[in-house]
Coordinates of C-alpha atoms in Angstrom, one line a residue:
M98 CA -65.1 -84.3 -21.0
K99 CA -61.7 -82.7 -21.7
Y100 CA -61.8 -79.3 -23.3
D101 CA -60.6 -79.2 -26.9
A102 CA -59.4 -75.7 -28.0
D103 CA -60.2 -76.5 -31.6
S104 CA -63.8 -77.4 -31.0
K105 CA -66.3 -74.9 -32.1
R106 CA -69.4 -76.7 -30.7
M107 CA -70.1 -79.0 -27.9
P108 CA -73.1 -81.3 -27.6
G109 CA -75.5 -80.9 -24.7
I110 CA -73.8 -82.4 -21.6
R111 CA -74.6 -83.0 -18.0
W112 CA -71.5 -82.9 -15.8
I113 CA -70.9 -82.5 -12.1
K114 CA -67.5 -81.8 -10.6
T115 CA -66.7 -80.9 -7.0
I116 CA -63.6 -78.8 -6.3
K117 CA -62.8 -77.4 -2.9
K118 CA -66.5 -77.8 -1.9
I119 CA -67.8 -75.9 -4.8
N120 CA -70.2 -77.8 -7.1
V121 CA -70.8 -76.6 -10.7
T122 CA -73.4 -78.3 -12.7
I123 CA -73.6 -77.6 -16.4
M124 CA -77.1 -78.6 -17.5
S125 CA -76.6 -77.8 -21.1
A126 CA -74.1 -76.2 -23.3
V127 CA -74.1 -74.9 -26.9
N128 CA -72.1 -72.7 -29.2
Y129 CA -68.9 -73.4 -27.3
D130 CA -65.9 -71.7 -28.7
Y131 CA -62.4 -70.6 -27.4
Y132 CA -63.7 -68.5 -24.6
S133 CA -67.5 -68.4 -24.6
M134 CA -70.4 -70.7 -23.9
E135 CA -74.1 -70.4 -23.6
V136 CA -75.0 -72.5 -20.5
L137 CA -77.7 -73.3 -18.0
L138 CA -75.6 -73.2 -14.9
N139 CA -76.0 -74.3 -11.3
Y140 CA -73.4 -72.8 -9.0
N141 CA -73.4 -74.3 -5.4
R142 CA -71.3 -73.5 -2.4
H143 CA -71.0 -75.9 0.6
R144 CA -71.0 -74.6 4.1
D145 CA -71.8 -76.2 7.4
G146 CA -72.6 -79.5 5.7
K147 CA -75.3 -77.9 3.5
S148 CA -75.3 -77.0 -0.1
Y149 CA -76.5 -73.5 -1.1
L150 CA -77.5 -72.6 -4.6
V151 CA -75.7 -69.4 -5.4
C152 CA -76.7 -69.1 -9.1
R153 CA -78.9 -70.9 -11.6
E154 CA -78.8 -68.9 -14.8
K155 CA -79.1 -69.3 -18.5
F156 CA -77.0 -66.9 -20.6
Y157 CA -75.2 -65.6 -17.6
I158 CA -71.6 -64.2 -17.5
F159 CA -69.8 -66.0 -14.7
P160 CA -66.1 -66.6 -14.2
I161 CA -65.3 -69.8 -12.4
F162 CA -61.7 -69.4 -11.2
S163 CA -61.6 -72.8 -9.5
F164 CA -61.0 -74.5 -12.8
I165 CA -57.5 -73.0 -13.3
G166 CA -54.9 -75.6 -14.1
L167 CA -57.2 -78.6 -14.3
Q168 CA -57.4 -81.0 -17.2
Y169 CA -60.3 -79.0 -18.6
N170 CA -57.9 -76.2 -19.4
L171 CA -60.7 -73.6 -19.6
Y172 CA -58.3 -70.8 -18.3
Y173 CA -59.3 -68.4 -15.6
L174 CA -62.3 -66.8 -17.2
D175 CA -63.7 -70.3 -17.8
L176 CA -67.4 -70.0 -18.5
F177 CA -68.2 -66.9 -20.3
V178 CA -71.6 -66.6 -21.8
K179 CA -71.9 -65.2 -25.3
N180 CA -75.5 -64.1 -25.3
G181 CA -75.1 -62.3 -22.0
R182 CA -72.0 -60.4 -22.8
T183 CA -73.7 -57.2 -23.8
E184 CA -76.0 -57.2 -20.7
M185 CA -74.2 -54.8 -18.5
K186 CA -76.5 -55.4 -15.6
K187 CA -75.4 -59.0 -15.5
I188 CA -71.9 -58.2 -14.4
I189 CA -70.4 -56.7 -11.3
P190 CA -69.5 -53.0 -11.8
I191 CA -65.8 -52.5 -11.5
K192 CA -66.3 -49.9 -8.8
E193 CA -68.1 -52.4 -6.6
H194 CA -65.4 -55.1 -7.2
L195 CA -62.5 -52.8 -6.3
A196 CA -64.3 -51.7 -3.2
R197 CA -64.7 -55.3 -2.1
K198 CA -61.3 -56.6 -3.1
A199 CA -58.4 -56.3 -0.8
A200 CA -58.4 -52.9 0.9
I201 CA -59.0 -50.8 -2.2
N202 CA -61.8 -48.6 -1.0
G203 CA -60.9 -45.7 -3.2
K204 CA -61.8 -44.7 -6.8
A205 CA -62.4 -46.8 -9.9
G206 CA -62.1 -44.4 -12.8
T207 CA -61.9 -43.8 -16.5
A208 CA -60.8 -41.0 -18.8
I209 CA -63.3 -39.4 -21.2
M210 CA -63.5 -36.5 -23.5
S211 CA -66.4 -34.1 -23.6
S212 CA -67.5 -35.6 -26.9
A213 CA -68.4 -38.8 -25.0
L214 CA -71.2 -37.0 -23.2
H215 CA -73.4 -37.3 -26.3
D216 CA -72.9 -41.0 -26.5
E217 CA -75.5 -42.7 -24.4
R218 CA -73.9 -46.1 -24.6
I219 CA -70.5 -44.8 -23.4
M220 CA -72.0 -42.8 -20.5
K221 CA -74.1 -45.8 -19.4
L222 CA -70.8 -47.8 -19.3
V223 CA -69.1 -45.0 -17.4
T224 CA -71.8 -44.4 -14.8
T225 CA -72.3 -48.2 -14.3
H226 CA -68.7 -49.1 -13.7
Y227 CA -66.9 -46.0 -12.4
N228 CA -67.1 -43.5 -9.6
S229 CA -64.2 -41.3 -10.9
I230 CA -63.7 -39.5 -14.1
T231 CA -60.5 -37.9 -15.5
C232 CA -60.8 -35.4 -18.3
E233 CA -58.6 -36.8 -21.0
N234 CA -57.6 -33.4 -22.5
E235 CA -60.1 -30.8 -21.3
M236 CA -58.2 -29.7 -18.1
K237 CA -54.7 -29.6 -19.7
P238 CA -53.1 -26.2 -20.1
E239 CA -53.3 -26.3 -23.9
I240 CA -57.1 -26.3 -23.7
I241 CA -57.5 -23.8 -20.9
L242 CA -54.9 -21.4 -22.1
G243 CA -55.8 -21.7 -25.8
E244 CA -53.7 -21.5 -29.0
K245 CA -53.3 -17.8 -28.6
P246 CA -53.5 -15.6 -25.4
T247 CA -56.7 -13.9 -24.6
Y248 CA -56.9 -11.3 -21.9
R249 CA -59.4 -10.0 -19.3
V250 CA -60.9 -6.6 -20.1
D251 CA -62.6 -4.0 -18.0
S252 CA -66.0 -2.5 -18.6
S253 CA -64.4 0.0 -21.0
G254 CA -62.7 -2.7 -23.1
N255 CA -59.2 -2.1 -21.7
I256 CA -56.9 -5.0 -21.0
C257 CA -56.6 -5.7 -17.3
L258 CA -53.1 -5.6 -15.9
D259 CA -51.7 -7.3 -12.7
D260 CA -49.5 -5.5 -10.1
S261 CA -46.4 -6.1 -12.2
G262 CA -47.9 -4.6 -15.3
E263 CA -48.5 -7.9 -17.1
P264 CA -51.8 -8.5 -18.9
I265 CA -54.1 -10.8 -17.0
L266 CA -54.9 -14.0 -19.0
K267 CA -58.5 -15.0 -19.6
L268 CA -58.7 -18.8 -19.2
D269 CA -61.2 -21.0 -21.1
F270 CA -62.8 -23.6 -19.0
S271 CA -65.8 -24.3 -21.3
R272 CA -64.7 -27.7 -22.5
A273 CA -63.9 -29.0 -19.0
D274 CA -67.1 -27.4 -17.6
K275 CA -69.2 -29.6 -20.0
I276 CA -67.9 -32.7 -18.2
M277 CA -68.2 -31.1 -14.8
D278 CA -71.8 -30.0 -15.5
Y279 CA -72.7 -33.5 -16.5
I280 CA -71.3 -34.9 -13.3
K281 CA -72.9 -32.2 -11.1
L282 CA -76.3 -33.1 -12.6
Y283 CA -75.7 -36.9 -12.3
N284 CA -74.7 -36.5 -8.7
K285 CA -77.8 -34.5 -7.9
E286 CA -80.0 -37.2 -9.5
N287 CA -78.0 -40.1 -7.9
P288 CA -76.9 -39.0 -4.4
N289 CA -76.1 -42.5 -3.4
D290 CA -73.9 -43.2 -6.4
I291 CA -71.8 -40.0 -6.9
I292 CA -69.0 -39.6 -9.3
R293 CA -66.0 -37.4 -8.6
V294 CA -63.2 -36.0 -10.7
R295 CA -59.4 -36.5 -10.8
G296 CA -58.0 -33.1 -12.0
H297 CA -55.5 -33.6 -14.8
V298 CA -53.1 -31.7 -15.1
L299 CA -51.7 -28.4 -13.8
V300 CA -48.0 -28.6 -14.9
W301 CA -46.9 -30.5 -18.0
H302 CA -44.3 -29.9 -20.7
S303 CA -46.6 -31.3 -23.4
Q304 CA -49.8 -29.7 -24.5
T305 CA -48.7 -26.4 -23.0
P306 CA -48.4 -23.5 -25.5
D307 CA -45.0 -22.1 -26.1
W308 CA -46.3 -18.5 -25.8
F309 CA -47.0 -19.1 -22.1
F310 CA -43.2 -19.1 -21.4
R311 CA -42.4 -16.0 -23.5
E312 CA -42.2 -12.3 -22.9
K313 CA -45.4 -10.4 -23.8
Y314 CA -47.0 -13.9 -24.3
D315 CA -45.5 -13.7 -27.8
C316 CA -43.7 -16.7 -29.4
Q317 CA -41.4 -14.3 -31.2
C318 CA -40.1 -12.8 -28.0
P319 CA -37.4 -14.3 -25.6
Y320 CA -38.3 -16.7 -22.8
V321 CA -39.1 -15.0 -19.5
T322 CA -37.0 -15.2 -16.3
E323 CA -37.5 -17.9 -13.7
K324 CA -39.0 -15.3 -11.3
K325 CA -41.6 -14.2 -13.8
M326 CA -42.4 -17.7 -14.8
L327 CA -43.1 -18.7 -11.2
K328 CA -45.4 -15.8 -10.9
R329 CA -47.3 -16.9 -14.0
L330 CA -47.4 -20.5 -12.7
Q331 CA -48.8 -19.3 -9.4
D332 CA -51.5 -17.2 -11.1
Y333 CA -52.5 -20.1 -13.4
I334 CA -52.7 -22.7 -10.6
R335 CA -54.7 -20.3 -8.4
E336 CA -57.2 -19.4 -11.2
V337 CA -57.7 -23.1 -12.2
I338 CA -58.2 -24.3 -8.6
F339 CA -60.5 -21.4 -7.6
H340 CA -62.6 -22.0 -10.7
Y341 CA -63.4 -25.5 -9.5
D342 CA -63.0 -25.2 -5.7
G343 CA -63.4 -21.5 -4.9
E344 CA -65.9 -20.5 -2.3
N345 CA -68.4 -19.5 -5.0
S346 CA -67.7 -22.3 -7.4
S347 CA -70.7 -24.4 -8.3
Y348 CA -68.3 -27.3 -8.8
R349 CA -66.8 -27.2 -5.3
G350 CA -66.3 -30.7 -3.9
I351 CA -66.4 -32.6 -7.1
I352 CA -62.6 -32.8 -7.6
Y353 CA -60.9 -35.1 -5.1
A354 CA -57.3 -35.1 -6.5
W355 CA -55.0 -33.1 -8.8
D356 CA -52.1 -34.3 -10.9
V357 CA -50.1 -31.2 -10.0
V358 CA -47.1 -32.1 -12.1
N359 CA -46.9 -34.6 -14.9
E360 CA -44.0 -36.5 -16.5
Q361 CA -41.0 -34.3 -15.5
I362 CA -38.5 -37.1 -14.9
E363 CA -36.5 -38.5 -17.8
P364 CA -33.4 -40.6 -17.0
D365 CA -32.1 -40.2 -20.5
D366 CA -31.7 -36.5 -19.9
F367 CA -29.5 -37.0 -16.8
D368 CA -26.3 -35.1 -16.6
P369 CA -24.2 -35.0 -13.4
Q370 CA -23.2 -31.4 -14.0
V371 CA -26.2 -29.6 -15.6
N372 CA -29.1 -31.9 -14.9
P373 CA -28.4 -34.1 -11.8
D374 CA -32.2 -34.4 -11.1
S375 CA -32.9 -36.0 -14.5
V376 CA -35.5 -33.3 -15.3
R377 CA -37.0 -33.7 -18.7
F378 CA -35.7 -31.2 -21.2
M379 CA -36.7 -32.7 -24.6
C380 CA -40.2 -33.3 -26.1
N381 CA -40.6 -34.2 -29.8
G382 CA -37.1 -33.3 -30.6
K383 CA -36.9 -29.9 -29.0
N384 CA -36.5 -28.4 -25.6
T385 CA -39.6 -28.0 -23.4
G386 CA -40.8 -24.6 -22.4
W387 CA -40.1 -25.4 -18.7
Y388 CA -36.5 -26.4 -19.5
N389 CA -36.0 -23.3 -21.7
V390 CA -36.8 -21.2 -18.6
F391 CA -35.4 -23.2 -15.7
H392 CA -32.6 -25.2 -17.3
G393 CA -32.9 -28.2 -15.1
N394 CA -33.7 -26.2 -11.9
I395 CA -36.6 -28.1 -10.3
S396 CA -38.1 -25.0 -8.5
Y397 CA -41.1 -24.9 -10.9
I398 CA -41.9 -28.5 -9.8
T399 CA -41.5 -27.9 -6.1
Q400 CA -43.2 -24.5 -6.2
A401 CA -46.2 -26.0 -8.1
F402 CA -46.9 -28.1 -5.0
V403 CA -46.5 -25.1 -2.8
F404 CA -49.1 -23.2 -4.9
A405 CA -51.4 -26.1 -5.2
N406 CA -51.3 -26.6 -1.4
Q407 CA -51.9 -22.9 -0.9
Y408 CA -55.1 -22.8 -3.0
S409 CA -56.6 -26.3 -2.8
P410 CA -58.9 -27.5 -0.1
K411 CA -57.0 -29.7 2.3
D412 CA -59.1 -32.8 1.5
V413 CA -58.1 -32.6 -2.2
K414 CA -55.1 -34.9 -2.7
L415 CA -52.0 -33.7 -4.6
F416 CA -50.1 -36.1 -6.8
Y417 CA -47.0 -36.3 -9.0
N418 CA -47.8 -38.4 -12.1
D419 CA -45.5 -40.2 -14.5
Y420 CA -45.1 -43.1 -16.9
N421 CA -42.5 -45.9 -17.1
D422 CA -43.2 -45.9 -13.4
A423 CA -41.8 -49.4 -12.7
D424 CA -38.4 -48.9 -14.5
P425 CA -35.9 -49.0 -11.6
I426 CA -33.7 -46.1 -12.8
K427 CA -36.7 -43.8 -13.4
R428 CA -38.4 -45.0 -10.2
D429 CA -35.4 -44.1 -8.1
A430 CA -35.2 -40.6 -9.8
I431 CA -38.9 -40.1 -9.1
C432 CA -38.5 -41.1 -5.4
S433 CA -35.7 -38.5 -5.1
L434 CA -38.0 -35.9 -6.6
L435 CA -40.8 -36.9 -4.2
R436 CA -38.5 -36.4 -1.2
K437 CA -37.4 -33.0 -2.5
I438 CA -41.0 -31.9 -2.9
K439 CA -41.7 -33.0 0.7
E440 CA -38.7 -31.0 1.9
T441 CA -39.9 -27.8 0.3
K442 CA -41.3 -25.3 2.7
G443 CA -45.1 -24.9 2.1
A444 CA -45.4 -27.8 -0.3
R445 CA -47.7 -30.7 0.1
I446 CA -47.7 -34.0 -1.8
D447 CA -50.0 -36.8 -0.9
G448 CA -49.5 -39.4 -3.6
M449 CA -47.7 -40.9 -6.6
G450 CA -49.6 -41.5 -9.8
M451 CA -48.3 -44.5 -11.6
Q452 CA -49.7 -44.1 -15.1
A453 CA -49.5 -47.8 -15.8
H454 CA -49.3 -47.6 -19.6
Y455 CA -48.0 -51.2 -19.6
H456 CA -47.2 -53.8 -22.3
M457 CA -48.2 -57.4 -22.7
E458 CA -44.5 -58.4 -22.1
D459 CA -43.4 -55.9 -19.5
P460 CA -42.9 -54.7 -16.8
S461 CA -43.0 -57.7 -14.6
V462 CA -45.3 -57.8 -11.7
E463 CA -42.2 -58.0 -9.5
L464 CA -41.0 -54.6 -10.8
I465 CA -44.5 -53.1 -10.4
G466 CA -44.6 -54.4 -6.8
E467 CA -41.2 -53.0 -6.0
A468 CA -42.2 -49.6 -7.5
V469 CA -45.3 -49.5 -5.3
R470 CA -43.3 -50.2 -2.2
K471 CA -40.6 -47.6 -3.0
Y472 CA -43.2 -44.9 -3.7
S473 CA -45.1 -45.8 -0.6
L474 CA -42.0 -45.0 1.5
N475 CA -42.2 -41.5 0.3
V476 CA -45.9 -40.6 -0.1
E477 CA -49.1 -41.7 1.7
E478 CA -51.0 -42.9 -1.4
V479 CA -50.4 -44.6 -4.7
Q480 CA -52.9 -44.6 -7.6
F481 CA -52.8 -46.2 -11.0
T482 CA -53.9 -43.3 -13.0
E483 CA -53.9 -44.1 -16.7
F484 CA -54.1 -47.9 -16.9
D485 CA -54.0 -49.7 -20.3
I486 CA -52.1 -52.5 -21.8
Q487 CA -50.6 -52.5 -25.3
S488 CA -51.0 -55.6 -27.5
S489 CA -48.3 -58.2 -28.0
K490 CA -45.3 -57.0 -30.0
N491 CA -45.9 -59.7 -32.6
Y492 CA -49.7 -59.2 -32.8
D493 CA -50.9 -58.3 -36.3
G494 CA -54.6 -58.5 -35.8
S495 CA -55.1 -61.9 -37.4
D496 CA -55.9 -63.9 -34.2
K497 CA -58.0 -61.4 -32.2
E498 CA -59.5 -64.0 -29.8
T499 CA -56.2 -65.4 -28.8
E500 CA -54.8 -62.0 -28.2
R501 CA -57.8 -61.1 -26.0
I502 CA -57.2 -64.2 -23.9
K503 CA -53.6 -63.3 -23.5
E504 CA -54.6 -59.8 -22.4
G505 CA -57.0 -61.2 -19.9
R506 CA -54.2 -63.3 -18.4
R507 CA -52.0 -60.2 -18.2
Y508 CA -54.8 -58.2 -16.5
K509 CA -55.3 -60.9 -14.0
E510 CA -51.6 -61.2 -13.3
I511 CA -51.3 -57.5 -12.6
F512 CA -54.5 -57.0 -10.7
N513 CA -53.8 -60.0 -8.4
R514 CA -50.5 -58.3 -7.6
I515 CA -52.2 -55.0 -6.9
Y516 CA -54.7 -56.7 -4.6
S517 CA -51.9 -58.4 -2.8
L518 CA -49.8 -55.2 -2.5
D519 CA -52.7 -53.3 -1.0
Q520 CA -52.8 -55.6 1.9
E521 CA -49.2 -55.0 2.8
E522 CA -48.3 -52.8 5.7
G523 CA -47.5 -49.2 4.7
I524 CA -49.1 -49.4 1.3
N525 CA -52.3 -47.5 0.5
I526 CA -53.6 -47.9 -3.1
T527 CA -56.5 -45.5 -3.3
G528 CA -57.6 -45.6 -7.0
I529 CA -57.3 -47.2 -10.4
T530 CA -58.2 -45.3 -13.5
F531 CA -58.4 -46.8 -17.0
W532 CA -57.3 -44.5 -19.8
G533 CA -60.5 -44.7 -21.9
A534 CA -64.0 -46.0 -21.6
H535 CA -63.6 -48.7 -24.2
D536 CA -61.2 -49.9 -26.9
G537 CA -62.8 -47.9 -29.6
V538 CA -61.8 -44.6 -28.0
S539 CA -58.4 -45.5 -26.7
W540 CA -55.5 -43.2 -27.5
L541 CA -53.4 -46.2 -28.3
R542 CA -55.3 -46.8 -31.5
D543 CA -53.2 -44.0 -33.1
F544 CA -49.5 -43.2 -33.1
S545 CA -48.3 -41.0 -30.2
A546 CA -44.8 -39.7 -29.5
V547 CA -45.6 -38.8 -25.9
G548 CA -44.7 -41.1 -23.0
G549 CA -46.6 -44.4 -22.9
G550 CA -47.9 -43.9 -26.5
A551 CA -48.3 -46.6 -29.2
D552 CA -46.1 -46.9 -32.3
G553 CA -49.1 -47.1 -34.6
R554 CA -47.9 -50.3 -36.3
R555 CA -50.2 -52.8 -34.7
P556 CA -53.9 -53.1 -33.6
Q557 CA -54.6 -52.2 -30.0
M558 CA -57.4 -53.3 -27.6
P559 CA -56.1 -52.2 -24.3
L560 CA -59.1 -51.8 -22.0
P561 CA -61.6 -53.9 -20.1
F562 CA -64.4 -53.3 -22.6
D563 CA -64.5 -53.7 -26.4
E564 CA -65.8 -51.3 -29.1
E565 CA -69.3 -52.5 -28.3
C566 CA -68.9 -51.7 -24.6
S567 CA -69.0 -55.4 -23.9
A568 CA -66.8 -57.0 -21.2
K569 CA -63.7 -58.7 -22.5
P570 CA -61.4 -61.2 -20.9
S571 CA -59.5 -58.3 -19.4
Y572 CA -62.6 -57.4 -17.4
W573 CA -62.6 -60.9 -15.9
G574 CA -58.9 -60.5 -15.2
I575 CA -59.8 -57.6 -12.9

């Protein structure tokens, strides 16, 4: 029976079709719509002249990729069972699938905020599908440094000063520690299914308070010298890393990687005389703090990797992280930066974080592949660190199911290329992190002026799971 995309119901059928020695028997089918069916399914695989029953299940989520391109036109997710969609235990955890597929034996991750810890449904989704967590905001300098500077004090209440006479900052780890405490307890209770953390981020122009760059930590004072700023940067990186990986830290061993520096390349800011390295100098219409101090000098970037290497355990991987990662001009500028970091005495950089804030229309998988190859010539690892896909440019929310199918196709296209790339000589893809647990908490639902953000003019559903934490076509695309 040929599939009719306009049909909303299909009568009970009995149909057997053999494709490449795989038999699929649909014993009954009801409530058939554009992408879902309630079925009683026999799934048989032939081997050595015998037929083996792989699955017989009613209301079972099961993609049958063998149907692609046939007259039935069921598309790649094919048989997708409505009544089973919310049964998480019925589907393969993403972390297990990525461990099996190609050579990706690394991390399957998601980003969460500390507020998610109180949502049992979200945390069930997270612990089922992921073995890596990124704090969406809680480890960023803005949160740890605070809106206003606070200082360490001695037993007499006097502000503590460092060797140069500057007051010593008191950092606030409380929000990030809530997530770390949850993970520490989870790992204790689940020693065979541990979760680790991707540290994000030590150096960023956005979400870093302006006072951090000023004399006396006062926004009314001038910007400090490069030398003083490097000292502040060293102190900050040391304190953050020691808090999570110092000898006496209760969190030691949970963090497996750090985004040491984030989003510091911007081709539009290139100037052959004053900014030959294309260092970002603008954010939201004004100069960044880093540019106001260093004026295009990349020493704060290279030295950040020196400091991170100095204080981090050697098994914690150090990454540069950026968006528009497949754009050829930006890609080449990033590769130039990676080489300069590697050439810096005392620096260590292990990997490139491709944020992968992609669109339905671009970049092409060819450009993604070329970027992975280029980065792999300069660093040992590549990770996709903030994966999501913005909706079609003409999507207005009126045909949600069609858009979800298109998104599933786009996911499949990209992930098939990732799996293929990871089998190539010299390429080591060690993790894929999705930027949000489900569509309902995605940052793309709101306007954002930072790199990779949404314009706020159309609905977004960029992740593998919908607002109900149910698997979408994009999950099957993975």
